[in-house]
Amino acid sequence: MTDQWDAGRLDSDLEGVGFDTLAVRAGQNRTPEAEHSEALFLTSSYVFRTAADAAARFAGETPGNVYSRYTNPTVRAFEERLAAMEGAEQAVATSTGMAAILAVVMSLCSAGDHVLVSQSVFGSTISLFEKYFKRFGVQVDYVPLVELGGWEKAIKANTKLLIVESPSNPLAELVDITALAEIAHARGAMLVVDNCFSTPALQQPLKLGADIVFHSATKFIDGQGRCMGGVVAGRAEQMKEVVGFLRTAGPTLSPFNAWIFTKGLETLKLRMRAHCESAQVLAEWLEQQGGVEKVHYAGLPSHPQHELAKRQMSGFGAVVSFEVKGGKEGAWRFIDATRVISITTNLGDSKTTIAHPATTSHGRLTAQEREAAGIRDSLIRVAVGLEDVADLQADLARGLAAL
């Protein structure tokens, strides 16, 4: 941002502007070329004016770029825009969503620290804790997401983090973020929220009391299934530690992917509104179908946290999960009978996707772990895209006819 506002300005004055304006303009610092769109800096390194200049930058004594594993103008533009949209002091971009949660735990926890994790987080998150973090002395326990009393009871003197995904994947369970933050803070712990399913367009956990938010930017932030990346956002004090981990370990975001994500943020609110509208229509329709035993979508009055969702979210999201008759065999027949929807485990795409969580995204969990997370063999997850909703309904009807 230029220091002074004058007739020759290149950047926009964003003081006091709204969410939609931040989504389009935050984080951009135009070069002397005066480009209107965000510049893409495809460079691994940077030149210095003198040896003393190089030494000062490497020592952190003067600001400026050092090496793209650590700093890059395109990545910084994405980080600043996402931070503005989440209401965070700082955001730090990572190579994937899993790298984001890796960076949080590795930078903020030590051997002997205790972490509480929701039972209903992404399957790979559980694998990361069980197979790797535990090996290095991080203690981990799992708590049912919605039970505030269970969280309070499970906190120990050495509990450092409470990690939740709300809404959860794939059952759309929610936790009262404000209440859980109060429980965590009363015992000296921090609340970390995976905001991937909602995005800041629908939910801003930091404003509800959470300490840290992270995303798989691969999903809705990109919005078209093109690139992989992640981001962590929160107070500068914690983000300084995350930056230090990334600088040393290297799971940083590429400039090209950061540029894609920055452009994705410009249309995020519009896309999420369209996703939510179609998902609501399909969830209501599925709930009336004879072959469907249960629908999991927070926008339905039948959802146990429907009222909570209305309080802490501005939309109910794009993911609709439902259980069909016939167990695994029935679910597979349903999926195989579709002809328009893509059979793939990714979500947050403009193209609608369908998946069987028990044998894909959560397939590496034990049967006991899946049962604890509510991932039944009869469960199907549909991540609603931007197609004509009538076409999606017709395709799901093909699945129902196969049961």
Coordinates of N, CA and C in Angstrom, one line a residue, residues 7 39 74 98 135 142 154 165 197 202 219 240 263 281 288 303 307 337:
A7 N -3.3 11.9 -6.2 CA -3.9 11.7 -7.6 C -3.1 10.6 -8.3
A39 N 0.4 -9.3 -9.5 CA 1.6 -9.8 -10.2 C 1.9 -11.2 -9.7
T74 N 4.0 -12.8 -4.2 CA 2.7 -13.3 -4.6 C 2.1 -14.1 -3.5
M98 N -2.9 -30.3 4.8 CA -2.3 -31.2 5.8 C -1.0 -30.5 6.3
R135 N 4.5 -40.4 18.0 CA 5.8 -41.0 18.0 C 6.9 -40.1 18.6
Y142 N -9.1 -38.0 21.9 CA -10.2 -37.6 21.0 C -11.5 -37.4 21.7
A154 N -11.9 -33.5 29.5 CA -10.7 -34.1 28.9 C -9.5 -33.3 29.0
E165 N -13.0 -29.4 13.7 CA -13.4 -29.2 12.3 C -14.9 -28.9 12.4
F197 N -14.6 -26.1 5.4 CA -15.9 -26.3 4.8 C -16.7 -25.1 4.7
L202 N -18.6 -17.8 5.0 CA -19.7 -18.3 5.8 C -19.5 -18.3 7.3
K219 N -9.5 -26.6 -1.6 CA -11.0 -26.8 -1.7 C -11.6 -25.5 -2.2
K240 N 4.3 -16.1 14.0 CA 5.8 -16.0 14.0 C 6.4 -17.4 14.1
K263 N -6.8 -15.1 -6.7 CA -7.9 -14.9 -7.6 C -9.2 -15.6 -7.2
V281 N -31.4 -27.3 -1.6 CA -32.4 -27.9 -2.4 C -32.2 -29.4 -2.4
Q288 N -36.7 -36.6 1.6 CA -38.0 -37.1 1.3 C -38.0 -38.4 0.5
H303 N -31.5 -31.4 11.5 CA -30.1 -31.5 12.0 C -30.0 -31.0 13.5
E307 N -30.0 -24.9 14.8 CA -30.1 -23.5 15.4 C -28.7 -22.9 15.7
A337 N -24.2 -45.6 -10.3 CA -25.3 -45.3 -11.2 C -25.4 -43.9 -11.7

